[in-house]
Coordinates of N, CA, C and O in Angstrom, one line a residue:
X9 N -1.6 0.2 34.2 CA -0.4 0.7 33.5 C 0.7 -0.3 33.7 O 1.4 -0.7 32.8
X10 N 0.9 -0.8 35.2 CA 2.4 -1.6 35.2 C 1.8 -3.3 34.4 O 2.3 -3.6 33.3
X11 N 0.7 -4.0 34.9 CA 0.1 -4.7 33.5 C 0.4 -4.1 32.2 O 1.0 -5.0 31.7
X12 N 0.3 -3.2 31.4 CA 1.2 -2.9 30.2 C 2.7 -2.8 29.9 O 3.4 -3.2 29.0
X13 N 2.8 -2.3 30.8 CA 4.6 -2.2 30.7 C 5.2 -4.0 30.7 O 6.3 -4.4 30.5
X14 N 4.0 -4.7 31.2 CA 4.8 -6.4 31.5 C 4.5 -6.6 30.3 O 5.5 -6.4 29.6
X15 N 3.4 -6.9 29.5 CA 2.8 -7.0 28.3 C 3.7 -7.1 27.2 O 4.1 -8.0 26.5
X16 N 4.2 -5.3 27.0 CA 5.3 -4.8 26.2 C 6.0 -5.6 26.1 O 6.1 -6.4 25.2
X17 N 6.9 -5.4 27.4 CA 8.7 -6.0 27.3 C 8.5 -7.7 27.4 O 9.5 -8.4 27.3
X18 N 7.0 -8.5 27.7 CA 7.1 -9.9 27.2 C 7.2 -9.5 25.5 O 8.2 -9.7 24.8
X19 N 6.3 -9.0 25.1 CA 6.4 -8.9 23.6 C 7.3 -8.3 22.8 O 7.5 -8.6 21.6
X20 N 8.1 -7.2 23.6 CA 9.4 -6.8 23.0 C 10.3 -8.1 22.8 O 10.6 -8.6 21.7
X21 N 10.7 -8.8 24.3 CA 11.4 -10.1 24.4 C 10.8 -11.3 23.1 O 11.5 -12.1 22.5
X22 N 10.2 -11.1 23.0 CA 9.3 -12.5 21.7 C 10.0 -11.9 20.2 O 10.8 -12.5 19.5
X23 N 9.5 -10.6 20.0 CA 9.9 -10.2 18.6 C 11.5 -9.9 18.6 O 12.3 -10.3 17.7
X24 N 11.8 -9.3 19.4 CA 13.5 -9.7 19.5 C 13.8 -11.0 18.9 O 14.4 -11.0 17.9
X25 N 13.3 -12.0 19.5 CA 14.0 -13.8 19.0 C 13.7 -13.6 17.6 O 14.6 -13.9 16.8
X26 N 12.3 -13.1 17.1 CA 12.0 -13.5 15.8 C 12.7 -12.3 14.9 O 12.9 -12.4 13.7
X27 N 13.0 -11.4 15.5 CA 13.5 -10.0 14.5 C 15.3 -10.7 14.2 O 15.9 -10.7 13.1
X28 N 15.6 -11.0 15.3 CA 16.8 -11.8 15.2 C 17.3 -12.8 14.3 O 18.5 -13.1 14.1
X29 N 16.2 -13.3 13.8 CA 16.5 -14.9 12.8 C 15.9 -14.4 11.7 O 16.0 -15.3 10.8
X30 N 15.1 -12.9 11.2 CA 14.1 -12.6 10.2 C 15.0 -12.3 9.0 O 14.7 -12.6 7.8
X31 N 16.5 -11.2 9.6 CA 16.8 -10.6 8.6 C 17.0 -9.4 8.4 O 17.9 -8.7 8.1
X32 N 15.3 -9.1 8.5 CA 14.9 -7.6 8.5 C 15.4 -6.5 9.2 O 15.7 -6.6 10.4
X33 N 15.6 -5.8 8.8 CA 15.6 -4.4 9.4 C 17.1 -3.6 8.4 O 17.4 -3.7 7.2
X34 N 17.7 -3.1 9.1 CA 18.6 -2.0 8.2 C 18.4 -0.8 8.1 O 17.3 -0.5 8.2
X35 N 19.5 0.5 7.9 CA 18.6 1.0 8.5 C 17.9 2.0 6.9 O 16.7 1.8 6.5
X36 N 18.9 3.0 6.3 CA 17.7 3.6 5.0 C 16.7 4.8 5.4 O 15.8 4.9 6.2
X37 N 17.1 5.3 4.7 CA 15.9 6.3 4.9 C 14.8 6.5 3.8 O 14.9 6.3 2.6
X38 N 13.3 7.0 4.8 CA 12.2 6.8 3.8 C 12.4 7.0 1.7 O 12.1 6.3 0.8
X39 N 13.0 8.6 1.8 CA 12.7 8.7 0.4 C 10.8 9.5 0.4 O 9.8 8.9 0.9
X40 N 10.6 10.5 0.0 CA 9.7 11.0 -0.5 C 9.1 11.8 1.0 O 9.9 12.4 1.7
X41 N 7.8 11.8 1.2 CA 7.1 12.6 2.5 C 6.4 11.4 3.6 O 5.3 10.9 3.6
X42 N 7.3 11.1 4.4 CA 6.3 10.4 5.4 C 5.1 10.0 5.7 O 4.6 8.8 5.8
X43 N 4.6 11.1 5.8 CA 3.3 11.0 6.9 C 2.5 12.3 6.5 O 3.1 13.0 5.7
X44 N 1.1 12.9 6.9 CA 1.0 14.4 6.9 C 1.5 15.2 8.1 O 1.3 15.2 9.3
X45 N 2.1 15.6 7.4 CA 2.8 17.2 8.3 C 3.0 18.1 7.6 O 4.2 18.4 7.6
X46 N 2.3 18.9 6.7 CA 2.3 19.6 6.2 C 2.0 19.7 4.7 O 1.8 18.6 4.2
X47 N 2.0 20.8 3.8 CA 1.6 21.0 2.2 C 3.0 20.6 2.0 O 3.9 20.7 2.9
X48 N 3.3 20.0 0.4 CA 4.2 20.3 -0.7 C 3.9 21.0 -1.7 O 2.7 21.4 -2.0
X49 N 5.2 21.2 -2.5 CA 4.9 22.1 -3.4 C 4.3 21.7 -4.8 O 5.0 20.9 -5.5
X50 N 3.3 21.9 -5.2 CA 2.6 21.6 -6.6 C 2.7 22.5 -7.4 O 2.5 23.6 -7.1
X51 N 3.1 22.0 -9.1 CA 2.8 22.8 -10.2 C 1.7 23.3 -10.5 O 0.9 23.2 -9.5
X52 N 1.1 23.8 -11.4 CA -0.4 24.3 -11.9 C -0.5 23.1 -12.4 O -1.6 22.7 -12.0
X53 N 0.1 22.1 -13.2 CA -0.4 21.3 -13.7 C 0.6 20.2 -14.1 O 1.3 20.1 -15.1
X54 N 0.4 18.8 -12.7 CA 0.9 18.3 -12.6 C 0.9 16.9 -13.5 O -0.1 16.3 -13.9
X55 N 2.8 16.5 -13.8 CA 3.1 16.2 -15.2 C 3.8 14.4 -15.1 O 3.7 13.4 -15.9
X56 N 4.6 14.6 -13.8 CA 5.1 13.6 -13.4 C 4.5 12.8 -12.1 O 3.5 13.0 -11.4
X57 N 5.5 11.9 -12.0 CA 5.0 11.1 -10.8 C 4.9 11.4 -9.5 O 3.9 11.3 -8.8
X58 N 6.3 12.1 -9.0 CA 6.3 13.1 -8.0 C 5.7 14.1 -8.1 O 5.1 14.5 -7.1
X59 N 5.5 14.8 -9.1 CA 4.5 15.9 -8.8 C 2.5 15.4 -8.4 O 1.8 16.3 -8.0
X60 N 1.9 14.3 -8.6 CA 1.4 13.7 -8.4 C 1.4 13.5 -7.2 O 0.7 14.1 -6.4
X61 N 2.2 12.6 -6.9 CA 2.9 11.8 -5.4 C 2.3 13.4 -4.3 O 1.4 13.4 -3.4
X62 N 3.0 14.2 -4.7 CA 2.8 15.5 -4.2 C 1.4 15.8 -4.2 O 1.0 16.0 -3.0
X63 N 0.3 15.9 -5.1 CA -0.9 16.4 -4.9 C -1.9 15.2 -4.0 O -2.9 15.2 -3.3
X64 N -1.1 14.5 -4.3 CA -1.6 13.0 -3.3 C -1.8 13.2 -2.0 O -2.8 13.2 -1.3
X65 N 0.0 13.4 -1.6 CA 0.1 13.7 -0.4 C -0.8 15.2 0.6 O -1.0 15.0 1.8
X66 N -1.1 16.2 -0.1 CA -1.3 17.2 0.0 C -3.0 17.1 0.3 O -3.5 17.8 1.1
X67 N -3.9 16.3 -0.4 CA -4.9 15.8 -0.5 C -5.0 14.8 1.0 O -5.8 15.1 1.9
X68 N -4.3 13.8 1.2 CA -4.3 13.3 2.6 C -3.9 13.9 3.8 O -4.4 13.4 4.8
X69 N -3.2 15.1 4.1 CA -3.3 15.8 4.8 C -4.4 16.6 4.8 O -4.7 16.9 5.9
X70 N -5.0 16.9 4.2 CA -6.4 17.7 4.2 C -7.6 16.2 4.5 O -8.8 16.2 4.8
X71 N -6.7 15.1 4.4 CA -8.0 14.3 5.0 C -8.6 13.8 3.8 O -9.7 13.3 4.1
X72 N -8.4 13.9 2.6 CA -9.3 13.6 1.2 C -9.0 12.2 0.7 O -8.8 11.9 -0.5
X73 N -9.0 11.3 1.7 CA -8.4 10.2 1.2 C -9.0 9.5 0.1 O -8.2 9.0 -0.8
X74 N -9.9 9.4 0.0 CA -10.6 9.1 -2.1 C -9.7 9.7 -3.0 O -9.1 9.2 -3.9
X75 N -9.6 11.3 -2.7 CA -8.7 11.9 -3.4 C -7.4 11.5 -4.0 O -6.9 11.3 -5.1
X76 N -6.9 11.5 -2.7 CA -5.5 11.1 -2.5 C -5.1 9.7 -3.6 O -4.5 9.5 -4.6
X77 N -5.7 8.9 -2.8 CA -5.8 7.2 -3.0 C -5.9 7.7 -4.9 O -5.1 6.9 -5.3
X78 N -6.2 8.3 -5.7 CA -6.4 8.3 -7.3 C -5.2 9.2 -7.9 O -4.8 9.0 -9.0
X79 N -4.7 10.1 -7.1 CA -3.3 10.6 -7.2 C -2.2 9.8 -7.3 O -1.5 9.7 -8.3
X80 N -2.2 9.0 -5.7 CA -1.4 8.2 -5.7 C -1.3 7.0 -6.8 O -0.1 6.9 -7.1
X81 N -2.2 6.2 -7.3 CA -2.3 5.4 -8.5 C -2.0 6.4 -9.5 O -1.6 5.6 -10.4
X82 N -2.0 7.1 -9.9 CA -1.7 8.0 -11.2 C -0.1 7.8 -11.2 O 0.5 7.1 -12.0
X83 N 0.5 8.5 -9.9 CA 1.9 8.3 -9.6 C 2.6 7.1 -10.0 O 3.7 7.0 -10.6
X84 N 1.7 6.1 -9.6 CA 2.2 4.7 -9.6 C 2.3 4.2 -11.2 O 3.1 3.5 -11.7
X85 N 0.8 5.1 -12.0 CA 1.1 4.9 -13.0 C 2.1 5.5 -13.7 O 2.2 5.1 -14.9
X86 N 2.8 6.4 -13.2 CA 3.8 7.1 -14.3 C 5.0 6.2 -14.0 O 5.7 5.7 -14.8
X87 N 5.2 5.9 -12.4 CA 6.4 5.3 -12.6 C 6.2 4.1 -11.4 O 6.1 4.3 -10.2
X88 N 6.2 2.6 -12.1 CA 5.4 1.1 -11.4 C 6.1 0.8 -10.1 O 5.7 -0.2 -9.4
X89 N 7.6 1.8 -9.6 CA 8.5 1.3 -8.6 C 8.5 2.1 -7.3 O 9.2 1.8 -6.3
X90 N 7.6 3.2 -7.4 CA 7.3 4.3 -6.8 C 7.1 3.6 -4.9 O 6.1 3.8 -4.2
X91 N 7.9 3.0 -4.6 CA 7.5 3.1 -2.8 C 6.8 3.8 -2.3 O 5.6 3.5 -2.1
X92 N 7.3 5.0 -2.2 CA 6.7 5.8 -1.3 C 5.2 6.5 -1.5 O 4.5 7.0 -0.6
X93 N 4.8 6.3 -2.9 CA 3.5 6.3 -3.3 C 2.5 5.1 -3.4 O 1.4 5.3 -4.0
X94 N 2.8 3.5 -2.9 CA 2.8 2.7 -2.3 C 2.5 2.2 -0.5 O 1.6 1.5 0.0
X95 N 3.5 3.0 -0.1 CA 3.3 3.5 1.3 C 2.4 4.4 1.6 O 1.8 4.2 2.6
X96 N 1.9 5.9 0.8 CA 0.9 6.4 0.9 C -0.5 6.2 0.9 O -1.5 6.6 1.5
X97 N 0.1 4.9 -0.6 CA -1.5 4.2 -0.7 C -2.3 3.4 0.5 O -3.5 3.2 0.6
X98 N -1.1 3.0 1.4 CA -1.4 1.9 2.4 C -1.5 3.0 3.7 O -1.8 2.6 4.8
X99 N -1.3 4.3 3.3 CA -2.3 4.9 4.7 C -2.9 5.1 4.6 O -3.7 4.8 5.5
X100 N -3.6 5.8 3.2 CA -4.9 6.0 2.6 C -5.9 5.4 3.3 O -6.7 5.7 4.2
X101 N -5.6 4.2 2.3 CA -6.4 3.2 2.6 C -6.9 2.7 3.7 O -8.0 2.2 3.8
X102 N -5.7 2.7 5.0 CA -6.2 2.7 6.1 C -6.6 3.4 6.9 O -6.9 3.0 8.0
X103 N -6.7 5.1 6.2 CA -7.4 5.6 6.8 C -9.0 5.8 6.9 O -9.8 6.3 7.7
X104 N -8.9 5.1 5.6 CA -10.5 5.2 4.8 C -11.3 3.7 5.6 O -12.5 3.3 5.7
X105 N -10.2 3.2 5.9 CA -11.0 2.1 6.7 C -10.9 0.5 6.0 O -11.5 -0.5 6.4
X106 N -10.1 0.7 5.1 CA -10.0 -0.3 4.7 C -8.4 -0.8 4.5 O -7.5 -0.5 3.7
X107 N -8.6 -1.7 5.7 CA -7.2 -2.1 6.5 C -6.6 -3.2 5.9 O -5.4 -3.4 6.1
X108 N -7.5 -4.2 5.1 CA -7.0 -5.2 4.2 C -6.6 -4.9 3.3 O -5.7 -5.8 3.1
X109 N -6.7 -4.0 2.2 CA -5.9 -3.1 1.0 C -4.7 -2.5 1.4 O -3.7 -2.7 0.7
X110 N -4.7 -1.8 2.7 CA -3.6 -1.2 3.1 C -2.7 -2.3 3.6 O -1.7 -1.8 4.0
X111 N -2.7 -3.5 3.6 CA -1.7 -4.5 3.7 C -0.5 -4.6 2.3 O 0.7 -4.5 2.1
X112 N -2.0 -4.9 1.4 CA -1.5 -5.1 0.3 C -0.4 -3.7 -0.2 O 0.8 -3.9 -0.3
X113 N -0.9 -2.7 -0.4 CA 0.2 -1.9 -0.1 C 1.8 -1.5 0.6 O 2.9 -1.3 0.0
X114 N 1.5 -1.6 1.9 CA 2.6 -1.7 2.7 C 3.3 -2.8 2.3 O 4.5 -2.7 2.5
X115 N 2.8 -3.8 1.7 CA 3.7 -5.1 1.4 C 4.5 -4.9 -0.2 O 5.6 -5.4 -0.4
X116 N 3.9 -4.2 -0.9 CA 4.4 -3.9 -2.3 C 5.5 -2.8 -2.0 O 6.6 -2.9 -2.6
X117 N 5.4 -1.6 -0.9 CA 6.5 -0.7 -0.6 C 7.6 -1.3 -0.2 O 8.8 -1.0 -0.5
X118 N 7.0 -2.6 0.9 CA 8.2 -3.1 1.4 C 9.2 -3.9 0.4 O 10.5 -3.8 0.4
X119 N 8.4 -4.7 -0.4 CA 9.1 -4.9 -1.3 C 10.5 -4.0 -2.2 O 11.7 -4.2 -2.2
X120 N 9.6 -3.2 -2.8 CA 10.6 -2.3 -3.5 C 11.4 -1.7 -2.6 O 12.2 -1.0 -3.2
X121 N 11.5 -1.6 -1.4 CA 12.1 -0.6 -0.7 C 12.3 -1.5 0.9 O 11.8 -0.9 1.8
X122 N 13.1 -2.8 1.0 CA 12.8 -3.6 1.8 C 12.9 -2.5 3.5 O 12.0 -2.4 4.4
X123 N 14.3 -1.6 3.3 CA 14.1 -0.9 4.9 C 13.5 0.4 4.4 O 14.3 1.3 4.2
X124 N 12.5 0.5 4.2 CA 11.7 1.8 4.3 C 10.9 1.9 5.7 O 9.9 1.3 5.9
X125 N 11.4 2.7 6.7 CA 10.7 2.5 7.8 C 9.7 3.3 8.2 O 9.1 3.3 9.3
X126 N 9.3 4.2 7.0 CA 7.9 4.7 7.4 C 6.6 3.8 7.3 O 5.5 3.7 7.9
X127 N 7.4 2.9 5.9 CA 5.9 1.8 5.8 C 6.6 0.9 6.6 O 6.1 -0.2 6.2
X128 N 7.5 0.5 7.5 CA 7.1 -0.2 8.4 C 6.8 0.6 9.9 O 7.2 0.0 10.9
X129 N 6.5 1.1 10.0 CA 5.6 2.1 11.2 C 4.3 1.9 11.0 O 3.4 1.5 11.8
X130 N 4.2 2.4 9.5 CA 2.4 2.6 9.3 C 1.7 1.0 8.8 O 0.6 0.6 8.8
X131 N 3.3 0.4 8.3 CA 2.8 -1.7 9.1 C 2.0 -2.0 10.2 O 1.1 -2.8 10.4
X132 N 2.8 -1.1 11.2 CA 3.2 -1.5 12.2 C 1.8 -0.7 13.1 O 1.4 -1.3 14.1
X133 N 1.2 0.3 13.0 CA 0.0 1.1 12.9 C -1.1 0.3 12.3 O -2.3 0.4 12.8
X134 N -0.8 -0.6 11.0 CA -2.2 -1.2 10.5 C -2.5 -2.3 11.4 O -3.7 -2.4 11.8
X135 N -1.5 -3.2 11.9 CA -1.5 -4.5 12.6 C -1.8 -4.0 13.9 O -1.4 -4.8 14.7
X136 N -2.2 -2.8 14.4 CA -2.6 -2.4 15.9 C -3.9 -2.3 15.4 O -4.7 -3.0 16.1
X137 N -4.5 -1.4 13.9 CA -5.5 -1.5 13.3 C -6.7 -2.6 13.6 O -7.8 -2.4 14.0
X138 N -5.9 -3.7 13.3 CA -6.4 -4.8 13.0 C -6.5 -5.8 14.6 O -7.3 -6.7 14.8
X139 N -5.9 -5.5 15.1 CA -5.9 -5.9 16.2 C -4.6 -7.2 17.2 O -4.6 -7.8 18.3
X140 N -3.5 -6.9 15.8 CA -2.5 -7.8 15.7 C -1.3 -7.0 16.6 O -0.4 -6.4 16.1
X141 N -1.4 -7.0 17.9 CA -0.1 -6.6 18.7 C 1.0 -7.3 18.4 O 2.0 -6.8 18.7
X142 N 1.0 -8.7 17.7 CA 2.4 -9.2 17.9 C 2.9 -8.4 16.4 O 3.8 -7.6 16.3
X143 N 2.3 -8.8 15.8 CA 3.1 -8.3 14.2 C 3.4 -6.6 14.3 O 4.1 -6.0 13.5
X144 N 2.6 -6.2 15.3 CA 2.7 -4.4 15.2 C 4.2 -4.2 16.3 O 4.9 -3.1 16.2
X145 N 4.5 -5.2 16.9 CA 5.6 -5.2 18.2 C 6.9 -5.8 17.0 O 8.0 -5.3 17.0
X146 N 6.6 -7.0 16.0 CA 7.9 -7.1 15.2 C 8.2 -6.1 14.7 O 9.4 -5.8 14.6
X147 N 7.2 -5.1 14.1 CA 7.3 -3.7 12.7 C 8.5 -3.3 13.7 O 9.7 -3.3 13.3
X148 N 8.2 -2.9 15.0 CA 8.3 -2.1 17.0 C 10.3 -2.4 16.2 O 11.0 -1.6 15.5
X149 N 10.5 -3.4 16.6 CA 11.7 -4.4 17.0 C 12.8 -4.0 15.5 O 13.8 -3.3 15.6
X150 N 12.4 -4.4 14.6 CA 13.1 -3.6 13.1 C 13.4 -2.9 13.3 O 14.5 -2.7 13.7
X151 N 12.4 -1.8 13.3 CA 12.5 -0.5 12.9 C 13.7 0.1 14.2 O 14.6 0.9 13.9
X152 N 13.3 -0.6 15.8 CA 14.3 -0.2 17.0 C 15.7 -0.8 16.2 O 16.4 0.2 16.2
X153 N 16.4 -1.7 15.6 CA 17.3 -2.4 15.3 C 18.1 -1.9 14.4 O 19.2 -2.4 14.1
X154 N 17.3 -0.5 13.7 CA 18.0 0.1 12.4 C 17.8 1.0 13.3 O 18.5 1.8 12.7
X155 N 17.5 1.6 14.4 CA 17.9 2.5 15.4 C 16.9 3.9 14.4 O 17.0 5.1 14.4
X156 N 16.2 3.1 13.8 CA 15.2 4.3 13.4 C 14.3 5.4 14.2 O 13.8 4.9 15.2
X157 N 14.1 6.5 14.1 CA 13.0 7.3 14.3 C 11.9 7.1 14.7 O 11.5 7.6 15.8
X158 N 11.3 6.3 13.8 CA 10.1 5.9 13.5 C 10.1 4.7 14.5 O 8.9 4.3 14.2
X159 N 10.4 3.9 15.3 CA 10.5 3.1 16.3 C 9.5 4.0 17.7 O 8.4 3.6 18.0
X160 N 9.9 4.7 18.1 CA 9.3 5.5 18.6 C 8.0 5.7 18.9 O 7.3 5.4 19.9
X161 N 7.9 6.2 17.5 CA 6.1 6.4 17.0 C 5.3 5.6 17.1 O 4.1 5.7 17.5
X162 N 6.2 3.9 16.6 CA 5.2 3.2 16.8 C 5.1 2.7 18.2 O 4.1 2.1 18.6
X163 N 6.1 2.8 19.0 CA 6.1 1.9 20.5 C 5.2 3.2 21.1 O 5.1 2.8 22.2
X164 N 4.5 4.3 20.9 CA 3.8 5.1 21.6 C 2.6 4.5 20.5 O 1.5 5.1 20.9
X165 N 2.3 4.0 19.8 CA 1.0 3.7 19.2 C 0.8 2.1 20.0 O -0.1 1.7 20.7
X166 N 1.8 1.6 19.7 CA 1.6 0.4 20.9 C 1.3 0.3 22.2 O 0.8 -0.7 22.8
X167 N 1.9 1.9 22.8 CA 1.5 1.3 24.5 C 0.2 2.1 25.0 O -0.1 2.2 26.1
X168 N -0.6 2.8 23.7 CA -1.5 3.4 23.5 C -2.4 1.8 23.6 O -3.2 1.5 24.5
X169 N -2.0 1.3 22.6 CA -2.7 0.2 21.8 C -3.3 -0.8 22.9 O -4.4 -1.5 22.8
X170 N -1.9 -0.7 24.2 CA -1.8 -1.8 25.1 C -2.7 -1.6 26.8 O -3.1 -2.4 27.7
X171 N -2.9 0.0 26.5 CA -3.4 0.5 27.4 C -5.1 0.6 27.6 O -5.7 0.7 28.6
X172 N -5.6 0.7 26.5 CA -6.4 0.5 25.8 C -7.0 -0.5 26.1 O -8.1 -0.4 26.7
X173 N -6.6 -1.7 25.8 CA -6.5 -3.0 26.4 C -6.9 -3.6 27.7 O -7.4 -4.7 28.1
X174 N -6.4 -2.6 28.3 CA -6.5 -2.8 30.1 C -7.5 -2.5 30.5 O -7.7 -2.6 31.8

């Protein structure tokens, strides 16, 4: 354990320097549903993007991620700027296991939506994925700097990540 806690705060200290000179962070709020925690509301027959976005999401909480992941692109097809169904796609996909797609995602949310800090959490979750502590410790460092929420989440997925390790 105290081996992790050194680990951390070297690598908190590192992405600090680089979070410092990056730009990034700000603070913003997500826009749309996070994460799974629960149903949203669906039409009988869903017409728009958000309502889509919605059966998507609703499908990934239930764990349907094929499902999900074909909602979500529907969404995207109604409307091409859609973040947050962007950011969904890149959990999807990483939950399905396919952690190199879900880059590509998280990178198109971040785009349209540079401080969206849920896709930088679930960035910040893929690059623990993958095995990348330093880039999951910068997502850490942003997200702490916009004094976000979601900083949190991921510094307990990190010292999970780091303990693990030991």
């Amino acid at each position: 354990m105290k081996r992790s806690v050194v680990i951390i705060v070297s690598l908190l200290a590192a992405a600090s320097a680089f979070a410092a000179g990056s730009g990034g962070g700000g603070g913003g709020g997500g826009g749309g549903y996070g994460g799974s925690s629960g149903t949203v509301p669906v039409p009988a027959k869903p017409t728009t993007a958000q309502d889509w976005y919605n059966v998507g999401y609703n499908a990934s909480d239930k764990g349907h991620f094929a499902e999900a992941i074909q909602d979500f692109k529907t969404a995207i097809s109604l409307k091409s700027d859609y973040a947050e169904a962007y950011n969904m796609l890149g959990y999807c996909s990483r939950r399905s296991g396919d952690i190199k797609k879900s880059f590509d995602y998280y990178d198109t949310a971040l785009k349209l939506k540079p401080n969206f800090p849920e896709a930088r959490e679930y960035l910040g979750e893929a690059f623990l994925q993958d095995g990348n502590l330093a880039k999951a410790v910068q997502q850490y460092v942003i997200l702490q700097k916009a004094g976000d929420k979601n900083a949190k989440v991921l510094l307990n997925s990190i010292s999970d990540f780091v303990n693990k390790q030991s």
